[in-house]
Structures are given as structure tokens and as C-alpha cells.
């Protein structure tokens, strides 16, 4: 059950990682030669397009999951997601078909983003509704854990291929291999998901004929408060995640002038730190509560984000890696709990819709844009610590949101989300 729900999320973040790490090669393969900077910017623009498709996917797959069930939608989502990634690895280059090449790349990236809109919310609903009340935090924590694992798997795959293949092979054909590997990964995930049963909570709802006839309309009209709470809660969840796992590897090279190997060592170490901490912290939330964990994570970001960027800019690689790991550890505190809280904010009949809408709006506005925004802020202000300030502001907003959410630890899922949660 945990593997079935989490494997699609791991594949999603694997896809995300390999596209980012192969961006320089993709820019050469899919855009006309002559202006490397323009080609790279176009590559990242196509990368960003997927994020703006995610809310559309959330608006489509969320209500669908509330009408026909979680398991069926999750099976469709992983098929679309892995299939589009596989096809990217088979695309003809610009040299072969001209402008059709980047257009096809854009189409497949948009399909990836659209399908991703149904993945995270659906997986969280599935795990939350299968888990016992006493272990719901730990069980849903596996979904967050799988995101970091997928990202690490993608970065390791690209690095190993770059190291092991002969000179020039990566640029010639090797870049296709990580995308092609998404095919068998997706088939394994699809096989597992097709063998899953739907959740007891949805089955009970279906048997009682209480499935929402129009979940999207009902969610935005009756559950708009928890949707807004999810958006606010996920601001620091997403901003810090994209700073730690996508912005800082580039920051190490472009701003701090460390080597690519040092950057890879740092992101790998930070990822391992997050992997080690997420599940124990999620289990801890089942004992001491969700709110203390969320408040601790948000306050730690407010207090330590700027000092962490001071450490990053100290000139010492050891200090820089330590700061990277510190930010990853704080992120682990917050994300280990934020997803289960988001699932607990909604009644069963609207859970997939409400969570998918709130999460995907937040990730589109505050997640995928983060690397661009912090890079622009640093260039505009000349402040190398701009990302630390941005993370601090995001943490303040999310902390304010946390204070409006009641404690949900250990409460029966059927009793949660009936009315809009209010402060205790």
C-alpha cells in the first residue's frame, strides 16, 4: 500500500531531477545553435511550463478522484507521467526535425505537469485514508520521503552515466538513458497500483451513496478556508524545498565558485540528511502533535535561514555543506508533517479535490518560480543572501497559517474536515 502510493511520487521527482541536471545538454539538442544563453533560458522556460500545468491537473484529477476513487486515478496518473518522460527520451533533436523538436518537448513537459497535478494530492489521500489514526503521520510521511528519494535517484543516475560513459557519449546518446529508464519504472508502478484496492474511507462513502456529485464546485464553495490554509501551509514547504534541492546546487557553482563535484557532494549529503530525518520526525508528530512540529520548522526557518546563507558565503566548503545540510534538516521538520496536516483538513468526499487544488496552486506560484525569483533578487539587489531573506518571508507567512489550524493528531479521519478548521 505504501509502496503503491509512493512510487509514482518517486518517479515524478526522478523526472524533475533528470531534466534539471540535463538542462545544458537539452538546450543544445532541442534549440537552434548560436545563442547558448537563449537556448538554456528556453529550456528552463519549458521546465517552468510544467509547473503552470499542475493546477490544471489538480482541478481535473482531484475531483475525478473524489468521484470514481483514488486508486483508479493514481493508476492513470503514473501511466501518463512515466509515458511522457519515456517519450522525451525518444524525441528527435532540432538538427533532425527543426522547430518541431522544442514544440514536442513543450507538449510532453506540459503533459508531465498536468499528470503531476493528480499525483501528490492523490497519494496523500490514499495513505491518509488507509493509515490508522495513531500512525497516520508516519504513513503519509513516506510520500514526502519518496520525493527526496526520487530526486536523489535522478541526480545519482545522471552523475553515474556522466562518469561511466566514454567521452562525448553523454552529449551524443547518453542523455536519453535516464528518460528511457522512466518507462520500466512507470510500468512497475502501474502494475503495483492496478493491484491496489481503493481506500476503506472512499468505499464506505461510495456504499452510502454520499460521493460528491460535483466535488470541484463543492470544494471551492464550502471548503475554501482549508484550501487557503493548504496554500499558506505549502508556501514554505515548496519555497524551502526548491531552494535546498534545486537552487543551491547551482548556487554552489555559479555564486560560491565551488566545483561541480563539490556541488554534487553537497546536494547528495543534504538529501541523505533529509531522508534520515523525515520518517522519524513524521512518527514523532503522531506522539507530540502536528502543530508543535510545524511551528518548530517555521520558526527555525525564520531564525536560521539568513545565518545559513552567511555560512554558505564564508568561503569554506565545509561550512557551506554544513549550511546546506542545516537547511535540509529544517525542511525535513516541516515537510514531514505538512502533507498529513493538509490531508486532515478535508472531509473524505472533498479530500482529493481540496488537497490537489491547494497544493498545486501553491507549488505553481511559490515552488517552480523559486529558483528564478531568488536568482533575480540576488542580481537585482546585489545581495548574495537574498534567497535566505526570501525563505524567511515565506516561513513567516506559513507560520501565520499554522496558527489558524487546529491540532489533528490521532483524531479519526471521518471526524476531520466536516467544518472548516479553526484555531483552538
CSV table of C-alpha atoms in Angstrom, one decimal:
chain,number,residue,atom,x,y,z
A,1,UNK,CA,0.0,0.0,0.0
A,2,UNK,CA,2.8,2.5,1.0
A,3,UNK,CA,4.9,1.4,-2.0
A,4,UNK,CA,2.0,1.7,-4.4
A,5,UNK,CA,1.1,5.2,-3.3
A,6,UNK,CA,4.7,6.4,-3.1
A,7,UNK,CA,6.3,5.0,-6.2
A,8,UNK,CA,4.5,7.5,-8.5
A,9,UNK,CA,5.8,10.4,-6.4
A,10,UNK,CA,9.3,9.0,-6.6
A,11,UNK,CA,9.0,8.7,-10.4
A,12,UNK,CA,7.7,12.3,-10.6
A,13,UNK,CA,10.7,13.7,-8.7
A,14,UNK,CA,13.1,11.4,-10.6
A,15,UNK,CA,11.7,13.1,-13.8
A,16,UNK,CA,12.1,16.5,-12.3
A,17,UNK,CA,15.8,15.8,-11.3
A,18,UNK,CA,17.0,14.4,-14.6
A,19,UNK,CA,15.5,17.3,-16.6
A,20,UNK,CA,17.2,19.8,-14.3
A,21,UNK,CA,20.6,18.0,-14.3
A,22,UNK,CA,20.5,17.6,-18.1
A,23,UNK,CA,19.3,21.1,-18.9
A,24,UNK,CA,22.6,22.2,-20.6
A,25,UNK,CA,22.5,19.2,-22.9
A,26,UNK,CA,18.8,19.6,-23.6
A,27,UNK,CA,19.4,23.2,-24.6
A,28,UNK,CA,21.8,22.1,-27.3
A,29,UNK,CA,19.7,19.3,-28.6
A,30,UNK,CA,16.3,21.0,-28.8
A,31,UNK,CA,17.1,24.6,-29.8
A,32,UNK,CA,18.9,26.2,-32.7
A,33,UNK,CA,22.7,26.7,-32.3
A,34,UNK,CA,24.3,30.1,-32.0
A,35,UNK,CA,23.0,31.5,-28.7
A,36,UNK,CA,23.7,29.2,-25.8
A,37,UNK,CA,22.2,31.5,-23.2
A,38,UNK,CA,18.9,31.9,-25.1
A,39,UNK,CA,18.8,28.1,-25.6
A,40,UNK,CA,19.3,27.5,-21.9
A,41,UNK,CA,16.6,30.0,-20.9
A,42,UNK,CA,14.2,28.4,-23.3
A,43,UNK,CA,15.0,25.0,-21.8
A,44,UNK,CA,14.1,26.4,-18.3
A,45,UNK,CA,11.0,28.1,-19.7
A,46,UNK,CA,9.8,24.7,-20.9
A,47,UNK,CA,10.7,23.3,-17.5
A,48,UNK,CA,8.6,26.0,-15.8
A,49,UNK,CA,5.7,25.4,-18.1
A,50,UNK,CA,5.1,22.1,-16.4
A,51,UNK,CA,4.5,23.8,-13.1
A,52,UNK,CA,1.8,26.0,-14.5
A,53,UNK,CA,0.1,23.0,-15.8
A,54,UNK,CA,-0.1,21.4,-12.4
A,55,UNK,CA,-3.0,23.4,-11.1
A,56,UNK,CA,-5.0,22.4,-14.2
A,57,UNK,CA,-4.1,18.8,-13.4
A,58,UNK,CA,-5.2,19.3,-9.8
A,59,UNK,CA,-8.5,20.8,-10.9
A,60,UNK,CA,-9.1,17.8,-13.2
A,61,UNK,CA,-7.7,14.8,-11.3
A,62,UNK,CA,-8.7,15.9,-7.8
A,63,UNK,CA,-12.5,16.0,-8.5
A,64,UNK,CA,-12.1,12.8,-10.6
A,65,UNK,CA,-10.5,11.0,-7.6
A,66,UNK,CA,-13.4,12.2,-5.4
A,67,UNK,CA,-15.9,10.8,-7.9
A,68,UNK,CA,-14.5,7.5,-9.1
A,69,UNK,CA,-11.9,6.7,-6.4
A,70,UNK,CA,-8.3,7.2,-5.5
A,71,UNK,CA,-6.8,4.0,-6.9
A,72,UNK,CA,-8.1,4.4,-10.5
A,73,UNK,CA,-6.9,8.0,-10.8
A,74,UNK,CA,-3.5,7.1,-9.4
A,75,UNK,CA,-3.1,4.4,-12.0
A,76,UNK,CA,-3.9,6.8,-14.8
A,77,UNK,CA,-1.6,9.4,-13.4
A,78,UNK,CA,1.5,7.2,-13.2
A,79,UNK,CA,0.9,6.0,-16.8
A,80,UNK,CA,0.7,9.5,-18.2
A,81,UNK,CA,3.7,10.7,-16.1
A,82,UNK,CA,6.1,7.9,-16.9
A,83,UNK,CA,4.9,7.7,-20.5
A,84,UNK,CA,5.6,11.3,-21.2
A,85,UNK,CA,9.1,11.1,-19.7
A,86,UNK,CA,9.9,8.0,-21.8
A,87,UNK,CA,8.8,9.8,-24.9
A,88,UNK,CA,11.1,12.8,-24.1
A,89,UNK,CA,14.0,10.3,-24.3
A,90,UNK,CA,12.8,9.3,-27.8
A,91,UNK,CA,12.3,12.7,-29.3
A,92,UNK,CA,14.2,13.8,-32.4
A,93,UNK,CA,16.6,16.7,-32.0
A,94,UNK,CA,16.4,20.2,-33.5
A,95,UNK,CA,19.0,19.1,-36.0
A,96,UNK,CA,16.7,16.4,-37.3
A,97,UNK,CA,13.3,18.0,-37.4
A,98,UNK,CA,13.8,21.7,-36.7
A,99,UNK,CA,11.2,23.7,-34.7
A,100,UNK,CA,9.0,20.6,-34.2
A,101,UNK,CA,11.6,19.3,-31.7
A,102,UNK,CA,11.1,22.0,-29.0
A,103,UNK,CA,7.4,22.1,-29.6
A,104,UNK,CA,7.2,18.3,-28.9
A,105,UNK,CA,9.3,18.8,-25.8
A,106,UNK,CA,7.0,21.5,-24.6
A,107,UNK,CA,4.0,19.3,-25.2
A,108,UNK,CA,5.4,16.4,-23.2
A,109,UNK,CA,6.6,18.6,-20.3
A,110,UNK,CA,3.1,20.1,-20.1
A,111,UNK,CA,1.7,16.5,-20.0
A,112,UNK,CA,4.1,15.7,-17.2
A,113,UNK,CA,3.0,18.7,-15.2
A,114,UNK,CA,-0.7,18.0,-15.9
A,115,UNK,CA,-0.4,14.4,-14.6
A,116,UNK,CA,1.7,15.5,-11.7
A,117,UNK,CA,-1.2,17.7,-10.6
A,118,UNK,CA,-3.0,14.5,-9.6
A,119,UNK,CA,-0.1,12.6,-8.0
A,120,UNK,CA,0.9,14.3,-4.7
A,121,UNK,CA,-2.7,15.0,-3.5
A,122,UNK,CA,-3.9,11.6,-4.6
A,123,UNK,CA,-1.0,9.8,-2.9
A,124,UNK,CA,-1.5,11.7,0.3
A,125,UNK,CA,-5.3,10.9,0.4
A,126,UNK,CA,-4.7,7.3,-0.3
A,127,UNK,CA,-2.1,6.9,2.5
A,128,UNK,CA,-4.1,9.0,5.0
A,129,UNK,CA,-7.3,7.0,4.4
A,130,UNK,CA,-5.5,3.7,4.8
A,131,UNK,CA,-3.5,4.6,7.9
A,132,UNK,CA,-4.6,4.0,11.4
A,133,UNK,CA,-5.3,7.2,13.4
A,134,UNK,CA,-2.3,6.6,15.7
A,135,UNK,CA,0.2,6.2,12.8
A,136,UNK,CA,-1.2,8.5,10.1
A,137,UNK,CA,1.7,11.0,10.3
A,138,UNK,CA,4.3,8.3,9.8
A,139,UNK,CA,2.4,6.6,6.9
A,140,UNK,CA,1.8,9.8,5.0
A,141,UNK,CA,5.4,10.8,5.7
A,142,UNK,CA,6.5,8.0,3.3
A,143,UNK,CA,5.2,10.1,0.4
A,144,UNK,CA,7.4,13.1,1.3
A,145,UNK,CA,10.3,10.7,1.9
A,146,UNK,CA,9.8,9.2,-1.6
A,147,UNK,CA,10.0,12.7,-3.2
A,148,UNK,CA,13.5,13.2,-1.8
A,149,UNK,CA,14.4,9.6,-2.8
A,150,UNK,CA,13.3,10.1,-6.4
A,151,UNK,CA,15.3,13.4,-6.6
A,152,UNK,CA,18.4,11.6,-5.3
A,153,UNK,CA,17.9,8.7,-7.6
A,154,UNK,CA,17.7,11.1,-10.6
A,155,UNK,CA,20.8,13.0,-9.7
A,156,UNK,CA,22.8,9.8,-9.0
A,157,UNK,CA,21.7,8.3,-12.3
A,158,UNK,CA,22.9,11.3,-14.3
A,159,UNK,CA,26.2,11.5,-12.4
A,160,UNK,CA,26.9,7.8,-12.8
A,161,UNK,CA,26.2,8.0,-16.6
A,162,UNK,CA,28.4,11.1,-16.9
A,163,UNK,CA,31.2,9.3,-15.1
A,164,UNK,CA,31.0,5.9,-16.7
A,165,UNK,CA,30.2,6.6,-20.3
A,166,UNK,CA,33.0,7.4,-22.8
A,167,UNK,CA,33.9,11.0,-23.6
A,168,UNK,CA,31.2,12.6,-25.7
A,169,UNK,CA,28.8,9.8,-25.2
A,170,UNK,CA,26.6,11.7,-22.8
A,171,UNK,CA,26.0,14.5,-25.3
A,172,UNK,CA,25.5,12.0,-28.2
A,173,UNK,CA,23.1,9.4,-26.8
A,174,UNK,CA,23.7,9.1,-23.0
A,175,UNK,CA,21.3,11.9,-22.1
A,176,UNK,CA,18.4,9.8,-23.4
A,177,UNK,CA,19.0,6.9,-21.0
A,178,UNK,CA,17.7,8.5,-17.8
A,179,UNK,CA,14.4,9.4,-19.6
A,180,UNK,CA,14.1,5.9,-21.1
A,181,UNK,CA,14.5,4.4,-17.6
A,182,UNK,CA,11.2,6.1,-16.6
A,183,UNK,CA,9.4,3.6,-18.8
A,184,UNK,CA,10.2,0.4,-16.8
A,185,UNK,CA,9.9,2.4,-13.5
A,186,UNK,CA,6.4,3.5,-14.6
A,187,UNK,CA,5.4,0.0,-15.6
A,188,UNK,CA,6.4,-1.4,-12.2
A,189,UNK,CA,4.4,1.4,-10.5
A,190,UNK,CA,1.4,0.8,-12.8
A,191,UNK,CA,1.5,-2.9,-12.0
A,192,UNK,CA,1.5,-2.2,-8.3
A,193,UNK,CA,-1.2,0.4,-8.4
A,194,UNK,CA,-3.5,-1.8,-10.5
A,195,UNK,CA,-3.4,-4.4,-7.8
A,196,UNK,CA,-4.3,-2.0,-5.1
A,197,UNK,CA,-7.8,-1.7,-3.6
A,198,UNK,CA,-9.4,1.7,-3.1
A,199,UNK,CA,-9.4,3.1,0.4
A,200,UNK,CA,-11.9,2.0,3.1
A,201,UNK,CA,-13.0,5.6,3.6
A,202,UNK,CA,-13.9,6.1,-0.1
A,203,UNK,CA,-15.5,2.6,-0.3
A,204,UNK,CA,-17.7,3.5,2.7
A,205,UNK,CA,-18.6,6.8,1.1
A,206,UNK,CA,-19.5,5.1,-2.1
A,207,UNK,CA,-21.6,2.4,-0.5
A,208,UNK,CA,-23.5,5.1,1.4
A,209,UNK,CA,-24.1,6.9,-1.9
A,210,UNK,CA,-22.5,10.1,-0.4
A,211,UNK,CA,-19.9,10.7,-3.1
A,212,UNK,CA,-20.0,14.3,-4.1
A,213,UNK,CA,-21.7,14.9,-7.4
A,214,UNK,CA,-19.6,17.9,-8.2
A,215,UNK,CA,-16.6,17.8,-6.0
A,216,UNK,CA,-14.8,20.8,-7.6
A,217,UNK,CA,-17.8,23.2,-7.1
A,218,UNK,CA,-18.4,21.9,-3.6
A,219,UNK,CA,-14.8,22.2,-2.6
A,220,UNK,CA,-14.3,25.8,-3.8
A,221,UNK,CA,-17.7,26.9,-2.3
A,222,UNK,CA,-17.7,25.0,1.0
A,223,UNK,CA,-14.0,24.2,1.7
A,224,UNK,CA,-12.3,27.4,0.5
A,225,UNK,CA,-10.9,28.1,4.0
A,226,UNK,CA,-9.0,24.8,4.2
A,227,UNK,CA,-7.9,25.3,0.6
A,228,UNK,CA,-6.4,28.7,1.5
A,229,UNK,CA,-4.8,27.1,4.6
A,230,UNK,CA,-3.2,24.4,2.4
A,231,UNK,CA,-1.8,27.2,0.0
A,232,UNK,CA,-0.4,29.1,3.0
A,233,UNK,CA,1.0,26.0,4.7
A,234,UNK,CA,2.7,24.8,1.5
A,235,UNK,CA,4.4,28.1,0.8
A,236,UNK,CA,7.5,27.4,2.9
A,237,UNK,CA,7.1,23.7,2.2
A,238,UNK,CA,7.7,24.5,-1.5
A,239,UNK,CA,10.0,27.5,-1.3
A,240,UNK,CA,12.5,25.8,1.0
A,241,UNK,CA,12.3,22.6,-0.9
A,242,UNK,CA,13.2,24.2,-4.2
A,243,UNK,CA,15.9,26.4,-2.6
A,244,UNK,CA,17.5,23.3,-0.9
A,245,UNK,CA,17.2,20.8,-3.8
A,246,UNK,CA,17.3,22.9,-7.0
A,247,UNK,CA,18.7,26.4,-6.3
A,248,UNK,CA,21.6,25.6,-4.0
A,249,UNK,CA,23.4,23.1,-6.3
A,250,UNK,CA,23.6,25.9,-8.9
A,251,UNK,CA,24.4,28.5,-6.3
A,252,UNK,CA,27.4,26.4,-5.2
A,253,UNK,CA,28.8,26.6,-8.7
A,254,UNK,CA,27.8,30.0,-10.0
A,255,UNK,CA,27.9,32.1,-6.9
A,256,UNK,CA,30.2,30.3,-4.5
A,257,UNK,CA,32.5,29.1,-7.3
A,258,UNK,CA,32.9,25.5,-6.0
A,259,UNK,CA,33.4,22.7,-8.4
A,260,UNK,CA,30.6,20.6,-9.8
A,261,UNK,CA,31.8,17.6,-7.8
A,262,UNK,CA,31.6,19.7,-4.6
A,263,UNK,CA,28.1,20.8,-5.5
A,264,UNK,CA,27.0,17.2,-6.2
A,265,UNK,CA,28.6,16.1,-2.9
A,266,UNK,CA,26.7,18.8,-1.0
A,267,UNK,CA,23.3,18.0,-2.6
A,268,UNK,CA,23.8,14.3,-2.0
A,269,UNK,CA,24.7,14.8,1.6
A,270,UNK,CA,21.8,17.2,2.2
A,271,UNK,CA,19.4,14.7,0.5
A,272,UNK,CA,20.6,11.9,2.8
A,273,UNK,CA,20.2,14.1,5.8
A,274,UNK,CA,16.5,14.7,4.8
A,275,UNK,CA,16.0,11.0,4.1
A,276,UNK,CA,17.3,10.1,7.5
A,277,UNK,CA,15.1,12.6,9.4
A,278,UNK,CA,11.7,12.7,7.6
A,279,UNK,CA,10.3,9.4,8.8
A,280,UNK,CA,11.3,9.6,12.5
A,281,UNK,CA,10.0,13.2,12.6
A,282,UNK,CA,6.7,12.1,11.0
A,283,UNK,CA,6.4,9.4,13.6
A,284,UNK,CA,7.2,12.0,16.3
A,285,UNK,CA,4.2,14.0,15.1
A,286,UNK,CA,2.0,11.1,15.9
A,287,UNK,CA,3.2,11.4,19.5
A,288,UNK,CA,3.5,15.1,20.3
A,289,UNK,CA,1.2,16.6,17.6
A,290,UNK,CA,1.3,18.3,14.2
A,291,UNK,CA,1.3,21.9,15.4
A,292,UNK,CA,4.4,21.7,17.5
A,293,UNK,CA,6.4,20.3,14.6
A,294,UNK,CA,5.1,22.8,12.1
A,295,UNK,CA,5.7,25.7,14.4
A,296,UNK,CA,9.2,24.4,15.2
A,297,UNK,CA,10.1,24.1,11.5
A,298,UNK,CA,8.7,27.5,10.5
A,299,UNK,CA,10.4,29.3,13.5
A,300,UNK,CA,13.7,27.6,12.6
A,301,UNK,CA,13.5,28.9,9.1
A,302,UNK,CA,12.8,32.4,10.3
A,303,UNK,CA,15.7,32.3,12.8
A,304,UNK,CA,18.3,30.3,10.8
A,305,UNK,CA,17.8,30.9,7.0
A,306,UNK,CA,19.8,34.1,6.8
A,307,UNK,CA,22.6,32.8,9.1
A,308,UNK,CA,22.7,29.7,6.9
A,309,UNK,CA,23.4,31.9,3.8
A,310,UNK,CA,26.1,33.7,5.8
A,311,UNK,CA,27.7,30.3,6.4
A,312,UNK,CA,27.3,29.4,2.7
A,313,UNK,CA,29.3,32.5,1.7
A,314,UNK,CA,32.1,32.0,4.3
A,315,UNK,CA,34.4,30.7,1.6
A,316,UNK,CA,34.7,27.3,3.4
A,317,UNK,CA,33.4,24.3,1.6
A,318,UNK,CA,32.9,22.5,5.0
A,319,UNK,CA,30.8,25.4,6.3
A,320,UNK,CA,28.9,25.6,3.0
A,321,UNK,CA,28.0,21.9,3.1
A,322,UNK,CA,27.0,22.2,6.8
A,323,UNK,CA,24.7,25.1,6.0
A,324,UNK,CA,23.1,23.1,3.1
A,325,UNK,CA,22.5,20.2,5.5
A,326,UNK,CA,21.1,22.6,8.1
A,327,UNK,CA,18.5,23.9,5.7
A,328,UNK,CA,17.7,20.3,4.6
A,329,UNK,CA,17.2,19.3,8.2
A,330,UNK,CA,14.8,22.2,8.9
A,331,UNK,CA,12.9,21.4,5.8
A,332,UNK,CA,12.6,17.8,7.0
A,333,UNK,CA,11.0,19.0,10.2
A,334,UNK,CA,8.3,21.0,8.3
A,335,UNK,CA,7.6,18.7,5.3
A,336,UNK,CA,7.5,15.6,7.5
A,337,UNK,CA,4.2,16.9,8.9
A,338,UNK,CA,2.8,19.5,6.4
A,339,UNK,CA,1.3,16.9,4.0
A,340,UNK,CA,-0.6,14.9,6.5
A,341,UNK,CA,-2.0,18.1,8.0
A,342,UNK,CA,-3.2,19.1,4.5
A,343,UNK,CA,-4.9,15.8,4.1
A,344,UNK,CA,-6.5,16.1,7.5
A,345,UNK,CA,-8.1,19.5,6.7
A,346,UNK,CA,-10.7,18.0,4.4
A,347,UNK,CA,-13.7,15.7,4.7
A,348,UNK,CA,-13.4,12.4,2.7
A,349,UNK,CA,-15.8,13.5,0.0
A,350,UNK,CA,-13.7,16.5,-0.9
A,351,UNK,CA,-10.2,15.5,0.3
A,352,UNK,CA,-8.6,14.7,-3.1
A,353,UNK,CA,-10.1,17.9,-4.7
A,354,UNK,CA,-9.3,20.3,-1.9
A,355,UNK,CA,-5.8,19.0,-1.3
A,356,UNK,CA,-4.9,18.8,-5.0
A,357,UNK,CA,-6.2,22.4,-5.7
A,358,UNK,CA,-4.4,23.9,-2.7
A,359,UNK,CA,-1.1,22.1,-3.1
A,360,UNK,CA,-0.8,22.6,-6.9
A,361,UNK,CA,-1.7,26.3,-6.8
A,362,UNK,CA,0.9,26.8,-4.1
A,363,UNK,CA,3.6,24.8,-5.9
A,364,UNK,CA,2.9,26.6,-9.2
A,365,UNK,CA,3.1,30.1,-7.7
A,366,UNK,CA,5.7,29.6,-5.0
A,367,UNK,CA,7.6,26.4,-5.9
A,368,UNK,CA,8.5,26.3,-9.6
A,369,UNK,CA,9.2,30.1,-9.6
A,370,UNK,CA,11.5,30.0,-6.6
A,371,UNK,CA,14.9,29.4,-8.4
A,372,UNK,CA,14.0,32.2,-10.8
A,373,UNK,CA,12.8,34.6,-8.1
A,374,UNK,CA,15.8,34.2,-5.8
A,375,UNK,CA,18.2,34.5,-8.7
A,376,UNK,CA,16.5,37.7,-9.9
A,377,UNK,CA,16.5,39.1,-6.3
A,378,UNK,CA,20.2,38.4,-5.9
A,379,UNK,CA,21.1,40.0,-9.2
A,380,UNK,CA,18.8,43.0,-8.7
A,381,UNK,CA,19.9,43.8,-5.1
A,382,UNK,CA,23.4,42.5,-5.3
A,383,UNK,CA,22.7,40.6,-2.0
A,384,UNK,CA,24.1,37.1,-2.1
A,385,UNK,CA,21.8,36.3,0.9
A,386,UNK,CA,18.6,37.2,-1.0
A,387,UNK,CA,17.4,33.5,-1.0
A,388,UNK,CA,17.8,33.4,2.8
A,389,UNK,CA,15.6,36.5,3.1
A,390,UNK,CA,13.0,35.0,0.7
A,391,UNK,CA,12.9,31.8,2.7
A,392,UNK,CA,12.4,33.8,5.9
A,393,UNK,CA,9.5,35.7,4.5
A,394,UNK,CA,7.9,32.5,3.2
A,395,UNK,CA,8.3,30.9,6.6
A,396,UNK,CA,6.6,33.9,8.4
A,397,UNK,CA,3.5,33.5,6.0
A,398,UNK,CA,3.3,29.8,6.6
A,399,UNK,CA,3.8,30.2,10.4
A,400,UNK,CA,0.8,32.6,10.4
A,401,UNK,CA,-1.2,29.9,8.6
A,402,UNK,CA,-0.2,27.2,11.0
A,403,UNK,CA,-1.6,29.3,13.9
A,404,UNK,CA,-5.1,29.1,12.3
A,405,UNK,CA,-5.0,25.3,12.1
A,406,UNK,CA,-6.3,23.1,14.9
A,407,UNK,CA,-4.5,20.0,16.2
A,408,UNK,CA,-5.4,16.9,14.2
A,409,UNK,CA,-3.1,14.3,15.7
A,410,UNK,CA,-4.8,11.0,16.5
A,411,UNK,CA,-8.3,12.1,15.6
A,412,UNK,CA,-10.5,9.8,13.5
A,413,UNK,CA,-10.3,10.9,9.8
A,414,UNK,CA,-14.1,10.7,9.5
A,415,UNK,CA,-14.4,13.5,12.0
A,416,UNK,CA,-12.0,15.8,10.4
A,417,UNK,CA,-12.8,18.4,7.8
A,418,UNK,CA,-16.5,18.4,8.4
A,419,UNK,CA,-16.3,22.1,9.1
A,420,UNK,CA,-13.6,24.5,8.3
A,421,UNK,CA,-10.8,24.0,10.9
A,422,UNK,CA,-10.4,26.9,13.3
A,423,UNK,CA,-7.8,27.9,15.8
A,424,UNK,CA,-8.0,26.1,19.1
